[in-house]
Amino acid sequence: HRRLGALGMSAPPQTVYSNDDVSFLRLIGRVVAFAIDDNFNLRQAEAARAELQRQNEQLYRRERELREVIETIPTMAWSATADGAAEFFNGRWLAYAGLSAEQARGWGWTFSIHPDDLKVLVDYWRTVVASGQSGEIEARWRRFDGVYHSFLFSATPSFDDRGRVVKWYGTNTDIEQLKRAEQDLRRSESYLAQAQRLAHIGSWAWQIPGRAALYLSEEWYRIFGFDPKEGMPSSEDRLNRIHPEDRARWQASIDRAIAEKCEYEVGFRILPPHSPVKHIHSVGHPIFGPSGELTQFVGVSMDVTESRQAEEERERLRQDLANLARLDRVGTMSELTASLAHEVKQPIGAAVTNAEACLRFINRDRPDLAEAREAACEMVRDSMRAADIIDRVRSLYQKGSIKPELVDSNELIGEMVAMLLDEAKRYSVTVRTDLDEGLPMVLADRVQLQQVLRNLILNGIEAMRDTAGELSVRSQFSDDQVLISVTDAGVGLPAGRADQIFNAFFTTKPGGTGLGLAITRSIVESHGGRVWAHANSVRGATFWFTLPPKRVVRS
């Protein structure tokens, strides 16, 4: 039990001893002390040696387990000394980089960093080492096959009892897939924003409690005139942006959708600052929670101002075109006066002749009542024929909307051919008809179809006024449509501008208005048909138009 001396052990200043390390060193001290003690107890020495062996085996097992963990974890792990020089890399790290431990130690690992990222990464690592605090940074790291991936470099310090950094531990995490996903997401968001801007559609989401906005797209802010830098506008601010006359209707649509837990669709006007009134069409879709409770609405708001204005403009043009059509009909009355006078003169003359005959039969000494009655009947028929001619021509220029009726296309063609026959004869034009007797009836405005046929037949006659020839009007049933064609042998379609002939105000006639074919197309399309033209192979042109049939049972 005499103090013989002291046993000292030393290590680098940065060495950190754990509790197990301290116990191990104390055990060594006891063993040495016992070894030099004259009264050393052999059994105690054996026990001490056994304990030492057990602790050695435990430390070895723990070290092996720790190394297995480091080598098998699905990440690249490393450690560095207090000054930042790398000293250890796990197998996964070395295999990915294609470097040996000797090549990577110290600052050799920087060899595999992308040249454009190297300086930024090294400067940041030195800053972290100097600060003694954890840090992380993104950089591109080269794989063994030369391919670069984006990685997140993370480092955490280990301290001794005095708070000094003794070692650094870190990981490299492959974030290439995440970076690509972020790029794809940003690209998709950019495309979506551009698409919304082109379509004038803003998307949004708002929650039921307080009706507070959860999300408002960039285009929504632009449409409604809010500044996204000022944050999401409140429900009151959004309501105030709606036109006062439309707020109640808008509010009723929202309240009904919440009460019935259903979608809603509503149109309204808004008053953006420093901007004219805008027309908005909004559609909302309900979102439900896990228990089936209504939690929010998502949807879109579309700026339909331009389409509304275009619709109003189309309606105005339609009215203008209808007025022009009426004026066109009125203007042609001068051309039809001669034909009308000729057609009416004949039945009126016949009526006068029959009236005179009737008087002669009555004024005889013995009145011939049978002959007088026959003459009177002929006079009535002649008068009715004259009245029918006048009504038929008058219908061409009467203003007003005529209700659609079932029309026999062949009968209508016959009427117009008869009406324009004198006009054709004036220019030595022969009119021929080829009519399909099995045509179904069409539901149409009779007066407007008269105008279509008159325009096309007159165009054909005028096209042959200097050359004469034959005008052919044909009807047939094709592709479940009534198909009518007017073929002339005139000057044909204007070269290079055939696709413009149905445009308003386009004309090749001196003094022409350029409205006849435009009005024709408008009428045909309003009846659900279409009209077109093509040049004939030899001479002239053919105009075609279709009409949807109305199936009826003929008695």
XYZ file of C-alpha atoms in Angstrom, residues 268-534:
267
model
C -71.266 39.268 -63.315
C -69.527 42.570 -63.950
C -66.589 44.032 -62.041
C -65.268 47.570 -61.655
C -61.446 47.393 -61.607
C -59.683 50.662 -60.735
C -58.510 52.679 -63.728
C -60.209 50.228 -66.098
C -63.559 49.944 -67.923
C -66.250 47.562 -66.733
C -65.358 43.908 -67.279
C -67.701 40.948 -67.781
C -66.699 37.878 -65.736
C -67.852 34.265 -65.937
C -66.979 32.311 -62.771
C -67.222 28.563 -62.051
C -66.689 27.044 -58.582
C -66.235 23.430 -57.457
C -66.758 22.241 -53.832
C -64.003 20.490 -51.837
C -64.955 18.214 -48.935
C -63.064 17.147 -45.820
C -62.510 13.561 -44.524
C -65.896 13.578 -42.798
C -67.760 14.871 -45.831
C -67.970 18.448 -44.582
C -67.662 21.276 -47.104
C -64.321 22.984 -46.515
C -63.574 25.148 -49.542
C -64.267 25.995 -53.169
C -61.810 25.995 -56.054
C -62.491 27.342 -59.515
C -61.779 29.822 -62.252
C -62.924 33.286 -63.265
C -62.824 34.125 -66.976
C -62.738 37.624 -68.437
C -65.388 37.354 -71.176
C -65.516 41.068 -71.925
C -64.106 40.686 -75.438
C -66.444 37.802 -76.301
C -69.432 39.739 -74.963
C -68.436 42.763 -77.005
C -67.856 40.542 -80.041
C -71.291 38.967 -79.554
C -72.883 42.394 -79.330
C -70.964 43.446 -82.438
C -72.092 40.303 -84.277
C -75.681 41.040 -83.314
C -75.299 44.607 -84.545
C -73.769 43.383 -87.809
C -76.551 40.825 -88.166
C -79.132 43.584 -87.807
C -77.199 45.756 -90.248
C -76.994 42.874 -92.702
C -80.721 42.227 -92.334
C -81.397 45.906 -93.039
C -79.031 45.810 -96.008
C -80.820 42.700 -97.260
C -84.135 44.553 -97.106
C -82.614 47.558 -98.846
C -81.161 45.229 -101.458
C -84.613 43.783 -102.057
C -86.102 47.248 -102.309
C -83.367 48.336 -104.712
C -84.124 45.520 -107.100
C -87.739 46.604 -107.491
C -86.778 48.877 -110.363
C -85.361 45.846 -112.152
C -88.525 43.833 -111.485
C -90.965 46.594 -112.484
C -90.918 45.655 -116.152
C -91.329 41.969 -115.351
C -94.146 42.725 -112.890
C -95.943 44.963 -115.402
C -95.737 42.253 -118.044
C -96.927 39.482 -115.746
C -99.759 41.507 -114.214
C -100.865 43.010 -117.524
C -101.759 39.629 -118.992
C -104.202 38.432 -116.254
C -105.690 41.943 -115.901
C -106.218 42.129 -119.677
C -107.821 38.722 -119.638
C -110.053 39.810 -116.752
C -111.172 42.897 -118.736
C -111.923 40.753 -121.781
C -113.946 38.325 -119.708
C -115.804 41.215 -118.036
C -116.770 42.625 -121.460
C -117.907 39.178 -122.576
C -119.940 38.798 -119.415
C -121.703 42.099 -120.134
C -122.491 41.032 -123.721
C -123.984 37.763 -122.540
C -126.137 39.599 -119.993
C -127.225 42.399 -122.410
C -128.636 40.054 -125.029
C -132.366 40.017 -125.581
C -132.284 36.628 -124.029
C -129.364 36.803 -121.523
C -127.035 33.788 -121.703
C -126.516 33.302 -117.975
C -124.390 30.160 -118.341
C -121.867 31.907 -120.600
C -121.980 35.004 -118.364
C -121.282 32.872 -115.311
C -118.321 31.174 -117.038
C -116.919 34.552 -118.088
C -117.317 35.854 -114.521
C -115.480 32.791 -113.122
C -112.651 33.331 -115.615
C -112.515 36.970 -114.533
C -112.192 35.927 -110.852
C -109.389 33.472 -111.698
C -107.530 36.132 -113.713
C -107.857 38.618 -110.841
C -106.588 36.045 -108.298
C -103.607 35.290 -110.537
C -102.758 38.987 -110.770
C -103.079 39.378 -106.981
C -100.820 36.343 -106.438
C -98.164 37.845 -108.729
C -98.291 41.148 -106.836
C -98.073 39.409 -103.417
C -95.125 37.297 -104.571
C -93.139 40.321 -105.712
C -94.184 42.473 -102.770
C -92.863 39.831 -100.332
C -89.378 40.468 -101.650
C -89.189 43.953 -100.154
C -91.514 43.838 -97.178
C -89.763 44.484 -93.868
C -90.500 42.248 -90.941
C -89.776 38.830 -89.535
C -91.583 35.953 -91.222
C -92.036 32.784 -89.215
C -90.383 29.640 -90.617
C -92.701 27.397 -92.568
C -92.507 24.152 -94.477
C -91.291 25.044 -97.963
C -91.216 22.965 -101.128
C -87.821 23.834 -102.657
C -88.879 22.814 -106.164
C -92.015 24.941 -105.977
C -89.942 27.908 -104.810
C -87.463 27.406 -107.668
C -90.317 27.302 -110.149
C -91.754 30.554 -108.811
C -88.458 32.428 -109.012
C -87.646 31.089 -112.477
C -91.063 32.233 -113.691
C -90.612 35.626 -112.066
C -87.166 36.195 -113.633
C -87.909 34.648 -117.017
C -88.383 37.979 -118.782
C -85.085 39.209 -117.306
C -83.383 36.140 -118.773
C -85.003 36.623 -122.164
C -83.797 40.217 -122.260
C -80.221 38.892 -122.450
C -81.041 35.812 -124.564
C -80.433 33.501 -121.623
C -82.222 30.166 -121.581
C -83.230 28.851 -118.163
C -83.398 25.095 -117.631
C -84.424 23.285 -114.455
C -83.559 19.757 -113.323
C -85.539 19.137 -110.139
C -85.543 16.002 -107.993
C -89.211 15.163 -107.412
C -88.432 13.207 -104.233
C -87.058 16.152 -102.259
C -88.191 16.462 -98.621
C -89.638 19.736 -97.384
C -87.422 22.274 -95.620
C -88.341 24.427 -92.614
C -87.327 27.907 -93.717
C -88.210 31.544 -94.149
C -89.871 31.523 -97.562
C -89.090 35.180 -98.354
C -85.431 34.797 -97.487
C -85.058 31.668 -99.629
C -86.718 33.569 -102.480
C -84.027 36.202 -102.052
C -81.251 33.595 -102.121
C -82.550 32.078 -105.358
C -83.165 35.505 -106.898
C -79.609 36.643 -106.077
C -77.994 33.520 -107.531
C -80.196 33.395 -110.649
C -79.747 37.125 -111.347
C -75.979 36.774 -110.861
C -75.941 33.969 -113.415
C -78.039 35.975 -115.898
C -75.816 39.041 -115.499
C -72.710 36.885 -115.966
C -74.035 35.926 -119.458
C -75.515 39.292 -120.488
C -72.800 39.771 -123.130
C -72.527 36.175 -124.280
C -76.014 34.618 -123.835
C -76.143 30.913 -123.036
C -77.962 28.512 -120.744
C -78.611 28.878 -117.005
C -79.285 25.620 -115.184
C -81.022 25.329 -111.792
C -80.847 21.872 -110.231
C -82.157 20.353 -107.002
C -81.237 17.003 -105.464
C -80.953 15.160 -102.161
C -77.343 14.417 -101.186
C -75.676 13.464 -97.873
C -78.974 13.959 -96.027
C -79.178 17.552 -97.277
C -81.290 19.358 -99.852
C -78.716 20.525 -102.402
C -79.544 23.305 -104.892
C -77.174 24.536 -107.597
C -77.228 27.381 -110.121
C -74.863 26.926 -113.102
C -74.102 29.579 -115.717
C -71.854 29.802 -118.765
C -70.695 33.332 -118.072
C -67.411 35.035 -117.210
C -66.684 32.728 -114.268
C -65.140 33.545 -110.885
C -62.544 36.328 -110.448
C -59.066 34.875 -110.911
C -57.104 34.620 -107.667
C -59.966 36.048 -105.597
C -62.617 33.350 -105.766
C -62.458 32.894 -101.978
C -63.532 36.526 -101.479
C -66.784 36.533 -103.439
C -68.940 35.979 -100.339
C -67.262 38.820 -98.416
C -69.375 41.909 -97.849
C -68.678 44.772 -100.298
C -66.545 42.605 -102.609
C -67.725 43.017 -106.211
C -66.406 42.855 -109.760
C -69.442 44.603 -111.261
C -69.238 48.304 -112.113
C -71.541 50.068 -109.662
C -72.222 46.847 -107.719
C -72.764 46.977 -103.955
C -70.978 43.702 -103.150
C -73.790 42.725 -100.775
C -75.790 40.168 -102.755
C -73.596 37.113 -102.108
C -72.775 38.203 -98.543
C -76.496 38.391 -97.802
C -76.982 35.037 -99.541
C -74.396 33.365 -97.314
C -75.871 34.967 -94.190
C -79.363 33.678 -95.021
C -78.216 30.136 -95.902
C -76.064 29.803 -92.777
C -78.883 31.115 -90.575
C -80.939 28.174 -91.895
C -78.241 25.663 -90.916
C -76.830 25.249 -94.411
C -73.740 26.398 -96.267
C -73.006 28.006 -99.642
C -69.979 27.755 -101.927
C -68.936 28.152 -105.555
C -66.433 26.766 -108.032
